[in-house]
Amino acid sequence: MTFFTDVADPIPFAGAGAPEGGLAYQVYDPNRLVLGKRMEEHLRIGVCYWHSFNWPGSDIFGIGTFDRPWLEAGVDPMAAARAKQDAAFEFFAKLGTPYFSFHDVDMSPEGETLKQSRANLDAMVERAAEKMAETGVELLWGTANLFSHPRYAAGAATNPDPEVFAHAAAQVRNMVDATHRLGGHNYVLWGGREGYETLLNTRMAQEADQLARFLTMVAEYKHEIGFTGTLLIEPKPQEPTKHQYDYDCSSVHGFLDRYDLLGEYKVNIEVNHATLGGHSFHHEVAYAMANNIFGSIDANRGDPQNGWDTDQFPNSVDEMSLALYEIVLGGGFDTGGFLFDTKLRRQSMDRTDLFHGHVGGIDTLARSLLVAESMINEGGIEAARDARYAGWGRDLGRDILEGSLDLATLADRAAKNNIDPAPRSGRQEHLENVVNRHVWSVS
Ligand code: XLS
Ligand code: NI
Ligand code: NI
């Protein structure tokens, strides 16, 4: 049975001739070569199972508005899971993008016991394996939902009750197995409730040790079973907790360093998590690149007026171009990609709305990639950065960094040479104009 009956399979690339309002890519041409690599390989786009197929369009003030028959009351849970999976894979194939991602409970219903949950998951994962073989769609990452069930109200790994930690361990073990079985490229841990609501009842040091123990166990298990995907932590500053420990890339980096986990984990950066943390997305990407923890991206953005995770489709070439510049310049994705952890607006209840959101977002990324390509080919930004730091490649800079000078020797040398450094322009406005020239001119 087809669910998205009004949509062509697959959605074509029509370039500038795309019909207005129609479903065709204007920029995303998977085979177009960009800096020697196919566009599809640069962007590695994936669709999320949860917001697109497992969320009815509800919000805290109202029930679902979407047409998702498998979510209706009274449907047998496994039959519902199969109908949802059919619609999801039909969507992935029609969109024509290479990857998807899911949480355990998105794909298979939780059973009465952990054993039953595992059996349900295994059955749905085997069915997914068949669908993946039929469509060629691959798993970007798997993850476990350790935040929806009431047992996780006070966190999973950071819960004051070790039995909750153990339950979370069982779920993660099952999902790492499932991800491994499906040839997943990464495994994600988003610490949804790994934080606190109030410090009055919280022992932060204790919770940090618990979280580190959990992450260590997951890394050890990965090696035990021979899973070769990358483990990723997805930072977010808050929501649903008042404060989340994985606040941003820098706090995750420090945490990994403190517990000797650098090298085992990288980060999955979500655009709107960056902005909720008081950073630009560009900042988070550049930080991760600079510190060798860059892994993957969740491409959904926020709304500048709202202080929560609205998960909207990317539509700003300005914002995405800067991030893509850093990503491509830094060598691009390894196992990661651009996951659409995106939500439709609650009023977008037509079946085709899901396609319009993704197609527009994908075109935004494709155009941003072309801007990045143009900036890299022209080289103006890197030349300006090189010029700005050039002194560090000369004698004084090298001597300082190599550690051959102590403070007093350096001070004496400065006095002896009578140095009097002149302030120099950072040229910010000029550089912003350079970027805009590329944004406005690529095609
Ligand atoms: C929530 C997160 C979540 C993760 C996966 O804000 O973005 O959707 O990506 O658990
Ligand atoms: Ni996310
Ligand atoms: Ni999010």
PDB file of N, CA and C in Angstrom, residues 325 375 378-391 424-428 430-432 434:
ATOM      1  N   TYR A 325      31.240  25.852   5.005  1.00  0.00           N
ATOM      2  CA  TYR A 325      32.605  26.277   4.700  1.00  0.00           C
ATOM      3  C   TYR A 325      33.588  25.580   5.646  1.00  0.00           C
ATOM      4  N   MET A 375      33.684  29.861  -2.028  1.00  0.00           N
ATOM      5  CA  MET A 375      34.583  30.527  -1.076  1.00  0.00           C
ATOM      6  C   MET A 375      35.928  29.821  -0.997  1.00  0.00           C
ATOM      7  N   GLU A 378      37.991  30.428  -4.251  1.00  0.00           N
ATOM      8  CA  GLU A 378      38.534  31.787  -4.354  1.00  0.00           C
ATOM      9  C   GLU A 378      39.621  32.025  -3.300  1.00  0.00           C
ATOM     10  N   GLY A 379      39.435  31.441  -2.110  1.00  0.00           N
ATOM     11  CA  GLY A 379      40.507  31.449  -1.104  1.00  0.00           C
ATOM     12  C   GLY A 379      40.653  32.724  -0.294  1.00  0.00           C
ATOM     13  N   GLY A 380      39.752  33.684  -0.465  1.00  0.00           N
ATOM     14  CA  GLY A 380      39.916  34.973   0.207  1.00  0.00           C
ATOM     15  C   GLY A 380      39.874  34.901   1.723  1.00  0.00           C
ATOM     16  N   ILE A 381      38.988  34.064   2.240  1.00  0.00           N
ATOM     17  CA  ILE A 381      38.855  33.993   3.707  1.00  0.00           C
ATOM     18  C   ILE A 381      40.101  33.351   4.314  1.00  0.00           C
ATOM     19  N   GLU A 382      40.570  32.266   3.717  1.00  0.00           N
ATOM     20  CA  GLU A 382      41.765  31.619   4.266  1.00  0.00           C
ATOM     21  C   GLU A 382      42.986  32.518   4.124  1.00  0.00           C
ATOM     22  N   ALA A 383      43.058  33.233   3.009  1.00  0.00           N
ATOM     23  CA  ALA A 383      44.207  34.135   2.826  1.00  0.00           C
ATOM     24  C   ALA A 383      44.206  35.201   3.917  1.00  0.00           C
ATOM     25  N   ALA A 384      43.018  35.706   4.242  1.00  0.00           N
ATOM     26  CA  ALA A 384      42.933  36.729   5.295  1.00  0.00           C
ATOM     27  C   ALA A 384      43.322  36.144   6.650  1.00  0.00           C
ATOM     28  N   ARG A 385      42.887  34.914   6.922  1.00  0.00           N
ATOM     29  CA  ARG A 385      43.260  34.266   8.195  1.00  0.00           C
ATOM     30  C   ARG A 385      44.775  34.052   8.236  1.00  0.00           C
ATOM     31  N   ASP A 386      45.339  33.580   7.129  1.00  0.00           N
ATOM     32  CA  ASP A 386      46.789  33.333   7.084  1.00  0.00           C
ATOM     33  C   ASP A 386      47.552  34.625   7.365  1.00  0.00           C
ATOM     34  N   ALA A 387      47.111  35.691   6.694  1.00  0.00           N
ATOM     35  CA  ALA A 387      47.817  36.960   6.852  1.00  0.00           C
ATOM     36  C   ALA A 387      47.733  37.436   8.304  1.00  0.00           C
ATOM     37  N   ARG A 388      46.574  37.207   8.922  1.00  0.00           N
ATOM     38  CA  ARG A 388      46.362  37.704  10.284  1.00  0.00           C
ATOM     39  C   ARG A 388      47.287  37.025  11.290  1.00  0.00           C
ATOM     40  N   TYR A 389      47.601  35.764  11.043  1.00  0.00           N
ATOM     41  CA  TYR A 389      48.433  35.006  11.995  1.00  0.00           C
ATOM     42  C   TYR A 389      49.872  34.836  11.521  1.00  0.00           C
ATOM     43  N   ALA A 390      50.252  35.538  10.462  1.00  0.00           N
ATOM     44  CA  ALA A 390      51.548  35.276   9.817  1.00  0.00           C
ATOM     45  C   ALA A 390      52.716  35.383  10.785  1.00  0.00           C
ATOM     46  N   GLY A 391      52.637  36.268  11.777  1.00  0.00           N
ATOM     47  CA  GLY A 391      53.725  36.470  12.721  1.00  0.00           C
ATOM     48  C   GLY A 391      54.101  35.188  13.475  1.00  0.00           C
ATOM     49  N   ARG A 424      46.133  46.338  14.237  1.00  0.00           N
ATOM     50  CA  ARG A 424      45.771  46.127  12.832  1.00  0.00           C
ATOM     51  C   ARG A 424      44.286  45.814  12.725  1.00  0.00           C
ATOM     52  N   SER A 425      43.713  46.168  11.620  1.00  0.00           N
ATOM     53  CA  SER A 425      42.275  45.942  11.410  1.00  0.00           C
ATOM     54  C   SER A 425      41.966  44.454  11.340  1.00  0.00           C
ATOM     55  N   GLY A 426      40.849  44.057  11.950  1.00  0.00           N
ATOM     56  CA  GLY A 426      40.362  42.687  11.819  1.00  0.00           C
ATOM     57  C   GLY A 426      39.580  42.486  10.527  1.00  0.00           C
ATOM     58  N   ARG A 427      39.273  43.547   9.849  1.00  0.00           N
ATOM     59  CA  ARG A 427      38.638  43.552   8.528  1.00  0.00           C
ATOM     60  C   ARG A 427      37.295  42.815   8.499  1.00  0.00           C
ATOM     61  N   GLN A 428      36.561  42.872   9.583  1.00  0.00           N
ATOM     62  CA  GLN A 428      35.324  42.080   9.657  1.00  0.00           C
ATOM     63  C   GLN A 428      34.329  42.447   8.566  1.00  0.00           C
ATOM     64  N   HIS A 430      34.813  43.863   5.710  1.00  0.00           N
ATOM     65  CA  HIS A 430      35.313  43.420   4.419  1.00  0.00           C
ATOM     66  C   HIS A 430      35.034  41.923   4.221  1.00  0.00           C
ATOM     67  N   LEU A 431      35.323  41.129   5.272  1.00  0.00           N
ATOM     68  CA  LEU A 431      35.147  39.671   5.151  1.00  0.00           C
ATOM     69  C   LEU A 431      33.672  39.293   5.015  1.00  0.00           C
ATOM     70  N   GLU A 432      32.825  40.035   5.727  1.00  0.00           N
ATOM     71  CA  GLU A 432      31.388  39.767   5.583  1.00  0.00           C
ATOM     72  C   GLU A 432      30.931  40.051   4.159  1.00  0.00           C
ATOM     73  N   VAL A 434      32.832  39.741   1.550  1.00  0.00           N
ATOM     74  CA  VAL A 434      33.367  38.650   0.716  1.00  0.00           C
ATOM     75  C   VAL A 434      32.377  37.484   0.732  1.00  0.00           C
TER      76      VAL A 434
END
